[in-house]
mmCIF file of C-alpha atoms and ligand atoms in Angstrom:
data_model
loop_
_atom_site.group_PDB
_atom_site.id
_atom_site.type_symbol
_atom_site.label_atom_id
_atom_site.label_comp_id
_atom_site.label_asym_id
_atom_site.label_seq_id
_atom_site.Cartn_x
_atom_site.Cartn_y
_atom_site.Cartn_z
ATOM 1 C CA MET Q 918 -4.521 23.960 -14.294
ATOM 2 C CA ARG Q 919 -5.234 21.586 -11.068
ATOM 3 C CA LYS Q 920 -1.993 19.594 -10.306
ATOM 4 C CA ILE Q 921 -2.562 16.651 -7.929
ATOM 5 C CA LEU Q 922 0.766 15.164 -5.923
ATOM 6 C CA LEU Q 923 0.432 11.377 -5.395
ATOM 7 C CA ILE Q 924 2.811 11.208 -2.036
ATOM 8 C CA GLY Q 925 4.576 8.040 -1.497
ATOM 9 C CA MET Q 926 4.620 8.257 2.399
ATOM 10 C CA GLY Q 927 6.532 4.552 3.384
ATOM 11 C CA PRO Q 928 4.523 2.112 4.687
ATOM 12 C CA GLY Q 929 4.873 2.552 8.255
ATOM 13 C CA GLY Q 930 5.141 6.008 10.033
ATOM 14 C CA PRO Q 931 7.133 9.549 9.549
ATOM 15 C CA ASP Q 932 10.680 8.048 9.160
ATOM 16 C CA PHE Q 933 10.515 6.922 5.854
ATOM 17 C CA LEU Q 934 9.106 10.219 4.870
ATOM 18 C CA THR Q 935 11.979 11.346 1.871
ATOM 19 C CA VAL Q 936 13.125 14.427 1.486
ATOM 20 C CA GLN Q 937 11.316 14.949 -2.275
ATOM 21 C CA ALA Q 938 8.362 13.929 -0.263
ATOM 22 C CA ILE Q 939 8.356 16.783 2.742
ATOM 23 C CA ASP Q 940 9.150 19.191 0.040
ATOM 24 C CA ALA Q 941 6.246 17.979 -1.505
ATOM 25 C CA LEU Q 942 3.491 18.038 1.613
ATOM 26 C CA ASN Q 943 4.747 21.389 1.365
ATOM 27 C CA ARG Q 944 3.651 22.572 -2.097
ATOM 28 C CA ALA Q 945 0.250 21.639 -1.474
ATOM 29 C CA THR Q 946 -2.536 23.559 -0.209
ATOM 30 C CA VAL Q 947 -5.365 21.042 -0.196
ATOM 31 C CA PHE Q 948 -4.829 17.087 1.418
ATOM 32 C CA PHE Q 949 -7.407 14.899 0.411
ATOM 33 C CA LEU Q 950 -8.137 11.911 2.415
ATOM 34 C CA PRO Q 951 -9.697 8.530 0.985
ATOM 35 C CA ASP Q 952 -12.268 7.389 3.620
ATOM 36 C CA LYS Q 953 -12.881 3.515 2.618
ATOM 37 C CA GLY Q 954 -15.082 3.895 6.269
ATOM 38 C CA ALA Q 955 -12.892 0.853 7.688
ATOM 39 C CA GLU Q 956 -9.465 2.825 7.571
ATOM 40 C CA LYS Q 957 -8.514 2.069 11.884
ATOM 41 C CA ALA Q 958 -7.024 4.913 13.813
ATOM 42 C CA GLU Q 959 -3.915 3.724 14.124
ATOM 43 C CA LEU Q 960 -3.422 4.324 10.908
ATOM 44 C CA ARG Q 961 -5.115 7.548 10.244
ATOM 45 C CA GLU Q 962 -2.910 8.388 13.243
ATOM 46 C CA VAL Q 963 0.001 7.609 11.036
ATOM 47 C CA ARG Q 964 -1.194 9.878 8.424
ATOM 48 C CA GLU Q 965 -1.721 13.033 11.112
ATOM 49 C CA GLN Q 966 1.458 12.511 13.036
ATOM 50 C CA ILE Q 967 3.522 13.030 9.524
ATOM 51 C CA CYS Q 968 1.276 16.117 8.442
ATOM 52 C CA ARG Q 969 1.779 17.520 11.887
ATOM 53 C CA ARG Q 970 5.836 16.484 11.836
ATOM 54 C CA PHE Q 971 6.328 17.838 8.279
ATOM 55 C CA ILE Q 972 4.331 20.377 7.391
ATOM 56 C CA THR Q 973 4.431 24.297 7.702
ATOM 57 C CA ARG Q 974 2.348 26.228 5.793
ATOM 58 C CA PRO Q 975 -0.588 27.077 7.990
ATOM 59 C CA GLU Q 976 -3.168 28.329 5.217
ATOM 60 C CA ILE Q 977 -3.769 23.926 4.732
ATOM 61 C CA ARG Q 978 -7.487 22.838 4.216
ATOM 62 C CA PHE Q 979 -7.882 18.596 4.951
ATOM 63 C CA VAL Q 980 -10.865 17.106 2.599
ATOM 64 C CA THR Q 981 -12.258 13.714 3.017
ATOM 65 C CA ILE Q 982 -13.807 11.876 -0.193
ATOM 66 C CA ASP Q 983 -15.755 8.559 1.295
ATOM 67 C CA ILE Q 984 -15.116 5.935 -0.926
ATOM 68 C CA PRO Q 985 -17.714 3.724 -2.080
ATOM 69 C CA GLN Q 986 -17.592 -0.365 -0.621
ATOM 70 C CA ARG Q 987 -16.368 -2.227 -3.669
ATOM 71 C CA ASP Q 988 -19.090 -4.957 -4.346
ATOM 72 C CA ALA Q 989 -17.975 -8.801 -3.900
ATOM 73 C CA PRO Q 990 -16.290 -9.864 -6.931
ATOM 74 C CA ALA Q 991 -18.795 -11.743 -8.622
ATOM 75 C CA GLY Q 992 -16.854 -14.022 -11.815
ATOM 76 C CA ASP Q 993 -14.387 -11.216 -13.367
ATOM 77 C CA TYR Q 994 -12.362 -9.755 -10.738
ATOM 78 C CA ARG Q 995 -11.309 -7.224 -13.340
ATOM 79 C CA ALA Q 996 -14.677 -6.001 -13.811
ATOM 80 C CA THR Q 997 -15.335 -5.434 -10.189
ATOM 81 C CA VAL Q 998 -12.661 -3.945 -9.616
ATOM 82 C CA ASP Q 999 -13.190 -1.342 -12.741
ATOM 83 C CA ASP Q 1000 -16.717 -0.613 -12.027
ATOM 84 C CA TRP Q 1001 -15.367 0.446 -8.265
ATOM 85 C CA HIS Q 1002 -12.763 2.635 -9.608
ATOM 86 C CA ALA Q 1003 -15.218 4.014 -12.125
ATOM 87 C CA GLN Q 1004 -17.389 5.335 -8.771
ATOM 88 C CA ILE Q 1005 -14.302 6.374 -7.104
ATOM 89 C CA ALA Q 1006 -13.124 8.327 -10.056
ATOM 90 C CA ALA Q 1007 -16.839 10.240 -9.962
ATOM 91 C CA ARG Q 1008 -16.505 10.920 -5.929
ATOM 92 C CA TYR Q 1009 -13.227 12.067 -7.056
ATOM 93 C CA ARG Q 1010 -14.049 14.064 -10.089
ATOM 94 C CA GLN Q 1011 -16.423 16.267 -7.962
ATOM 95 C CA VAL Q 1012 -14.088 16.657 -5.416
ATOM 96 C CA LEU Q 1013 -11.618 18.059 -7.264
ATOM 97 C CA ILE Q 1014 -14.099 20.623 -8.921
ATOM 98 C CA ASP Q 1015 -15.856 21.517 -5.616
ATOM 99 C CA GLU Q 1016 -12.349 22.131 -3.190
ATOM 100 C CA LEU Q 1017 -9.037 22.752 -5.392
ATOM 101 C CA PRO Q 1018 -9.068 26.218 -7.360
ATOM 102 C CA ASP Q 1019 -8.576 26.041 -10.827
ATOM 103 C CA ASP Q 1020 -4.882 26.534 -10.409
ATOM 104 C CA GLY Q 1021 -4.615 25.186 -7.076
ATOM 105 C CA CYS Q 1022 -1.976 22.296 -5.680
ATOM 106 C CA GLY Q 1023 -3.815 19.264 -3.694
ATOM 107 C CA ALA Q 1024 -1.509 16.368 -2.105
ATOM 108 C CA PHE Q 1025 -2.421 12.580 -2.015
ATOM 109 C CA LEU Q 1026 -0.565 10.500 0.759
ATOM 110 C CA VAL Q 1027 -0.442 7.393 -0.223
ATOM 111 C CA TRP Q 1028 0.620 4.345 1.596
ATOM 112 C CA GLY Q 1029 4.186 2.855 0.654
ATOM 113 C CA ASP Q 1030 5.002 3.724 -2.904
ATOM 114 C CA PRO Q 1031 2.078 5.289 -5.066
ATOM 115 C CA THR Q 1032 2.883 2.803 -8.077
ATOM 116 C CA LEU Q 1033 2.657 -0.222 -6.213
ATOM 117 C CA TYR Q 1034 -0.718 -1.792 -5.483
ATOM 118 C CA ASP Q 1035 -2.744 1.085 -5.387
ATOM 119 C CA SER Q 1036 -4.796 2.239 -7.391
ATOM 120 C CA SER Q 1037 -4.836 6.904 -7.020
ATOM 121 C CA LEU Q 1038 -2.708 6.781 -10.913
ATOM 122 C CA ARG Q 1039 -5.416 4.798 -12.154
ATOM 123 C CA ILE Q 1040 -8.051 6.884 -10.920
ATOM 124 C CA LEU Q 1041 -6.372 9.943 -12.105
ATOM 125 C CA ASP Q 1042 -5.116 8.662 -15.360
ATOM 126 C CA ARG Q 1043 -9.298 8.054 -15.931
ATOM 127 C CA LEU Q 1044 -9.903 11.130 -14.588
ATOM 128 C CA ARG Q 1045 -7.521 12.911 -17.425
ATOM 129 C CA ALA Q 1046 -9.227 10.903 -19.874
ATOM 130 C CA ASP Q 1047 -12.455 11.650 -18.965
ATOM 131 C CA GLY Q 1048 -11.196 15.305 -19.993
ATOM 132 C CA LEU Q 1049 -10.477 17.135 -16.779
ATOM 133 C CA PRO Q 1050 -7.648 19.172 -17.271
ATOM 134 C CA ILE Q 1051 -5.094 18.017 -14.326
ATOM 135 C CA GLU Q 1052 -1.709 17.827 -14.385
ATOM 136 C CA TYR Q 1053 0.005 15.370 -11.642
ATOM 137 C CA GLU Q 1054 3.536 14.193 -10.318
ATOM 138 C CA ILE Q 1055 4.454 11.189 -8.438
ATOM 139 C CA ILE Q 1056 6.578 11.145 -5.339
ATOM 140 C CA PRO Q 1057 7.943 8.089 -4.849
ATOM 141 C CA GLY Q 1058 7.928 6.531 -1.738
ATOM 142 C CA ILE Q 1059 9.402 3.405 0.483
ATOM 143 C CA SER Q 1060 7.405 0.171 -0.586
ATOM 144 C CA ALA Q 1061 6.533 -2.586 2.198
ATOM 145 C CA VAL Q 1062 9.103 -4.466 -0.214
ATOM 146 C CA GLN Q 1063 11.755 -2.785 1.035
ATOM 147 C CA VAL Q 1064 11.423 -2.802 4.700
ATOM 148 C CA LEU Q 1065 10.701 -6.446 4.614
ATOM 149 C CA THR Q 1066 14.041 -7.213 2.847
ATOM 150 C CA ALA Q 1067 16.025 -4.495 5.174
ATOM 151 C CA ARG Q 1068 14.827 -5.916 8.148
ATOM 152 C CA HIS Q 1069 15.096 -9.221 7.350
ATOM 153 C CA ARG Q 1070 18.558 -8.341 5.940
ATOM 154 C CA ILE Q 1071 18.521 -10.269 2.697
ATOM 155 C CA PRO Q 1072 18.571 -8.943 -0.820
ATOM 156 C CA LEU Q 1073 15.358 -9.000 -2.799
ATOM 157 C CA ASN Q 1074 17.164 -10.728 -5.379
ATOM 158 C CA ARG Q 1075 19.651 -13.398 -6.460
ATOM 159 C CA ILE Q 1076 22.404 -12.860 -8.314
ATOM 160 C CA GLY Q 1077 20.961 -12.138 -11.566
ATOM 161 C CA GLU Q 1078 17.743 -13.789 -11.109
ATOM 162 C CA SER Q 1079 14.337 -12.444 -11.784
ATOM 163 C CA VAL Q 1080 11.710 -11.761 -8.419
ATOM 164 C CA THR Q 1081 7.793 -12.154 -8.915
ATOM 165 C CA ILE Q 1082 5.812 -9.424 -6.996
ATOM 166 C CA THR Q 1083 2.337 -10.804 -6.566
ATOM 167 C CA THR Q 1084 -0.905 -11.122 -4.213
ATOM 168 C CA GLY Q 1085 -2.342 -13.730 -2.364
ATOM 169 C CA ARG Q 1086 -5.192 -14.321 -4.529
ATOM 170 C CA LYS Q 1087 -2.442 -14.745 -7.554
ATOM 171 C CA LEU Q 1088 -0.235 -17.083 -5.438
ATOM 172 C CA GLY Q 1089 -3.298 -19.806 -4.625
ATOM 173 C CA ALA Q 1090 -4.180 -19.560 -8.174
ATOM 174 C CA ALA Q 1091 -0.873 -21.218 -9.473
ATOM 175 C CA HIS Q 1092 -0.413 -23.034 -6.109
ATOM 176 C CA HIS Q 1093 2.987 -23.093 -6.036
ATOM 177 C CA ALA Q 1094 5.502 -20.038 -6.129
ATOM 178 C CA ALA Q 1095 7.743 -18.752 -8.532
ATOM 179 C CA GLU Q 1096 11.709 -18.639 -8.281
ATOM 180 C CA ASP Q 1097 11.475 -15.825 -5.672
ATOM 181 C CA THR Q 1098 8.339 -14.218 -5.121
ATOM 182 C CA VAL Q 1099 7.008 -11.782 -3.024
ATOM 183 C CA VAL Q 1100 3.284 -11.583 -2.057
ATOM 184 C CA MET Q 1101 1.167 -8.435 -0.816
ATOM 185 C CA LEU Q 1102 -2.493 -8.724 -0.032
ATOM 186 C CA ASP Q 1103 -3.029 -12.148 1.191
ATOM 187 C CA GLY Q 1104 -5.417 -12.228 3.906
ATOM 188 C CA ASP Q 1105 -5.786 -15.795 3.283
ATOM 189 C CA GLU Q 1106 -2.924 -17.112 4.338
ATOM 190 C CA THR Q 1107 -1.961 -18.272 1.120
ATOM 191 C CA PHE Q 1108 1.653 -19.745 2.367
ATOM 192 C CA ALA Q 1109 -0.011 -22.439 4.289
ATOM 193 C CA LYS Q 1110 -1.784 -23.911 1.407
ATOM 194 C CA ILE Q 1111 0.578 -24.134 -1.152
ATOM 195 C CA ASP Q 1112 3.175 -26.638 -1.475
ATOM 196 C CA ALA Q 1113 5.857 -25.896 0.540
ATOM 197 C CA GLY Q 1114 9.143 -28.144 -1.032
ATOM 198 C CA ASP Q 1115 12.309 -26.671 0.124
ATOM 199 C CA THR Q 1116 10.786 -22.882 -0.002
ATOM 200 C CA TYR Q 1117 11.873 -20.297 2.801
ATOM 201 C CA ILE Q 1118 9.298 -17.834 3.545
ATOM 202 C CA TYR Q 1119 10.593 -14.145 5.427
ATOM 203 C CA TRP Q 1120 7.614 -13.015 6.563
ATOM 204 C CA GLY Q 1121 7.023 -9.073 8.104
ATOM 205 C CA ALA Q 1122 3.847 -7.819 9.464
ATOM 206 C CA TYR Q 1123 3.438 -3.926 10.707
ATOM 207 C CA LEU Q 1124 6.694 -3.503 9.313
ATOM 208 C CA GLY Q 1125 8.139 -0.445 10.408
ATOM 209 C CA MET Q 1126 5.833 0.363 12.835
ATOM 210 C CA ALA Q 1127 5.740 -0.047 17.091
ATOM 211 C CA ASP Q 1128 4.077 -3.713 16.425
ATOM 212 C CA GLU Q 1129 6.671 -4.843 13.959
ATOM 213 C CA ILE Q 1130 6.738 -8.854 13.518
ATOM 214 C CA LEU Q 1131 9.494 -10.787 11.468
ATOM 215 C CA ILE Q 1132 9.423 -14.481 11.219
ATOM 216 C CA ALA Q 1133 11.454 -16.407 9.009
ATOM 217 C CA GLY Q 1134 11.975 -19.876 8.557
ATOM 218 C CA LYS Q 1135 11.592 -23.162 6.274
ATOM 219 C CA LEU Q 1136 8.170 -22.442 5.196
ATOM 220 C CA ALA Q 1137 7.210 -26.207 6.517
ATOM 221 C CA ASP Q 1138 8.717 -25.403 9.764
ATOM 222 C CA VAL Q 1139 7.240 -21.981 10.508
ATOM 223 C CA ALA Q 1140 4.011 -21.777 8.372
ATOM 224 C CA SER Q 1141 1.614 -22.784 11.788
ATOM 225 C CA ASP Q 1142 4.013 -20.277 13.807
ATOM 226 C CA ILE Q 1143 3.339 -17.470 11.496
ATOM 227 C CA GLN Q 1144 -0.717 -17.895 11.141
ATOM 228 C CA ARG Q 1145 -0.780 -18.313 15.214
ATOM 229 C CA VAL Q 1146 1.446 -15.366 15.736
ATOM 230 C CA ARG Q 1147 -1.144 -13.702 12.957
ATOM 231 C CA ARG Q 1148 -3.981 -14.482 13.997
ATOM 232 C CA GLU Q 1149 -3.073 -13.399 17.963
ATOM 233 C CA ALA Q 1150 -1.961 -10.229 16.368
ATOM 234 C CA ARG Q 1151 -4.737 -9.810 14.229
ATOM 235 C CA GLU Q 1152 -7.092 -10.426 17.218
ATOM 236 C CA ALA Q 1153 -5.664 -8.035 19.819
ATOM 237 C CA LYS Q 1154 -5.103 -5.191 17.298
ATOM 238 C CA GLY Q 1155 -8.310 -5.340 14.815
ATOM 239 C CA TRP Q 1156 -6.309 -5.222 11.497
ATOM 240 C CA ILE Q 1157 -2.956 -6.329 10.399
ATOM 241 C CA MET Q 1158 -0.870 -5.603 7.661
ATOM 242 C CA ASP Q 1159 1.360 -8.375 6.631
ATOM 243 C CA ALA Q 1160 3.628 -9.614 3.165
ATOM 244 C CA TYR Q 1161 6.323 -11.841 2.914
ATOM 245 C CA LEU Q 1162 9.242 -13.324 0.424
ATOM 246 C CA LEU Q 1163 9.255 -17.227 -0.672
ATOM 247 C CA ARG Q 1164 12.477 -18.127 -1.614
ATOM 248 C CA ARG Q 1165 13.610 -21.444 -3.198
ATOM 249 C CA SER Q 1166 16.237 -22.874 -1.131
ATOM 250 C CA ASP Q 1167 19.121 -24.114 -3.747
ATOM 251 C CA GLY Q 1168 22.117 -22.494 -1.716
ATOM 252 C CA GLY Q 1169 21.905 -19.594 -3.911
ATOM 253 C CA ALA Q 1170 22.746 -15.877 -2.762
HETATM 254 C C1 SAM S 2628 -2.893 -1.936 -1.119
HETATM 255 S S1 SAM S 2628 -1.585 -2.495 -1.132
HETATM 256 C C2 SAM S 2628 -0.341 -1.176 -0.913
HETATM 257 C C3 SAM S 2628 1.031 -1.372 -0.988
HETATM 258 C C4 SAM S 2628 1.869 -0.072 -0.741
HETATM 259 N N1 SAM S 2628 1.738 1.156 -2.336
HETATM 260 C C5 SAM S 2628 3.250 -0.299 -0.922
HETATM 261 O O1 SAM S 2628 4.334 0.515 -2.100
HETATM 262 O O2 SAM S 2628 4.147 -0.982 -0.065
HETATM 263 C C6 SAM S 2628 -1.641 -3.115 0.758
HETATM 264 C C7 SAM S 2628 -0.636 -4.454 1.104
HETATM 265 O O3 SAM S 2628 0.580 -3.935 1.082
HETATM 266 C C8 SAM S 2628 1.698 -4.911 2.108
HETATM 267 N N2 SAM S 2628 2.038 -3.808 2.791
HETATM 268 C C9 SAM S 2628 1.716 -2.374 3.208
HETATM 269 N N3 SAM S 2628 2.445 -1.716 4.138
HETATM 270 C C10 SAM S 2628 2.820 -2.652 4.963
HETATM 271 C C11 SAM S 2628 3.513 -3.156 6.120
HETATM 272 N N4 SAM S 2628 3.864 -1.398 7.058
HETATM 273 N N5 SAM S 2628 3.715 -3.900 6.785
HETATM 274 C C12 SAM S 2628 3.696 -5.216 6.425
HETATM 275 N N6 SAM S 2628 2.846 -5.245 4.914
HETATM 276 C C13 SAM S 2628 2.596 -4.007 4.380
HETATM 277 C C14 SAM S 2628 0.876 -5.825 2.419
HETATM 278 O O4 SAM S 2628 0.684 -6.806 1.693
HETATM 279 C C15 SAM S 2628 -0.540 -5.123 2.175
HETATM 280 O O5 SAM S 2628 -1.579 -5.716 2.213
#
């Protein structure tokens, strides 16, 4: 049976790979590279660096999978994403059948951790449910959340408290943050639109990369700085990846 490894590669560069991930890189013979058409050269370079640095077996191949563009959500967000996943699954199915021998081992290098805001796992599940005989393994990776808290030298949770992980879209719809909230996938600077109250923000962009930027402080004081720095950085590099933790300041640790 075909085997697929979803290898968590961490959120920024080769230094984040675990020993398990390096071993997995050397078990696969075919590397699938999903291409959304918009991936920046710098991000592709990170994947290439990882492969160059850690793969020691000579007989490997790279296969690009063209990913269709997602339609703009018209009303039902979930239905739009579901349709898009069905189209991606169809592409994956064809490429896996064409490019991976029946008993072959292929791999996807997944940004951060494969179980956090990433669809690769759902798409493989869908293929299996549709009858494609594949098995898969997930190699956990360090997520952007872990690098964010490590760089700011803060615990992710306060003693005995819970943490919400959400998206800019969800935070925007809620108009306020739960007690401790990590926000990812926020292209709309939602932190600047919610009720700041006595909330602190710990913000990071390009975490783990050479251009990493960190800003922390009372949201009301630093929101406009973050917006300015964020826009300048995105303008200069042509892309940005950022995440932040919102924490109500009640004196808890
Ligand atoms: C599609 S999600 C993938 C998350 C990934 N699976 C993980 O475990 O970190 C992409 C979002 O993760 C966050 N992210 C990923 N890498 C990042 C980085 N190096 N610096 C800042 N944020 C990052 C951003 O919020 C970005 O919009």
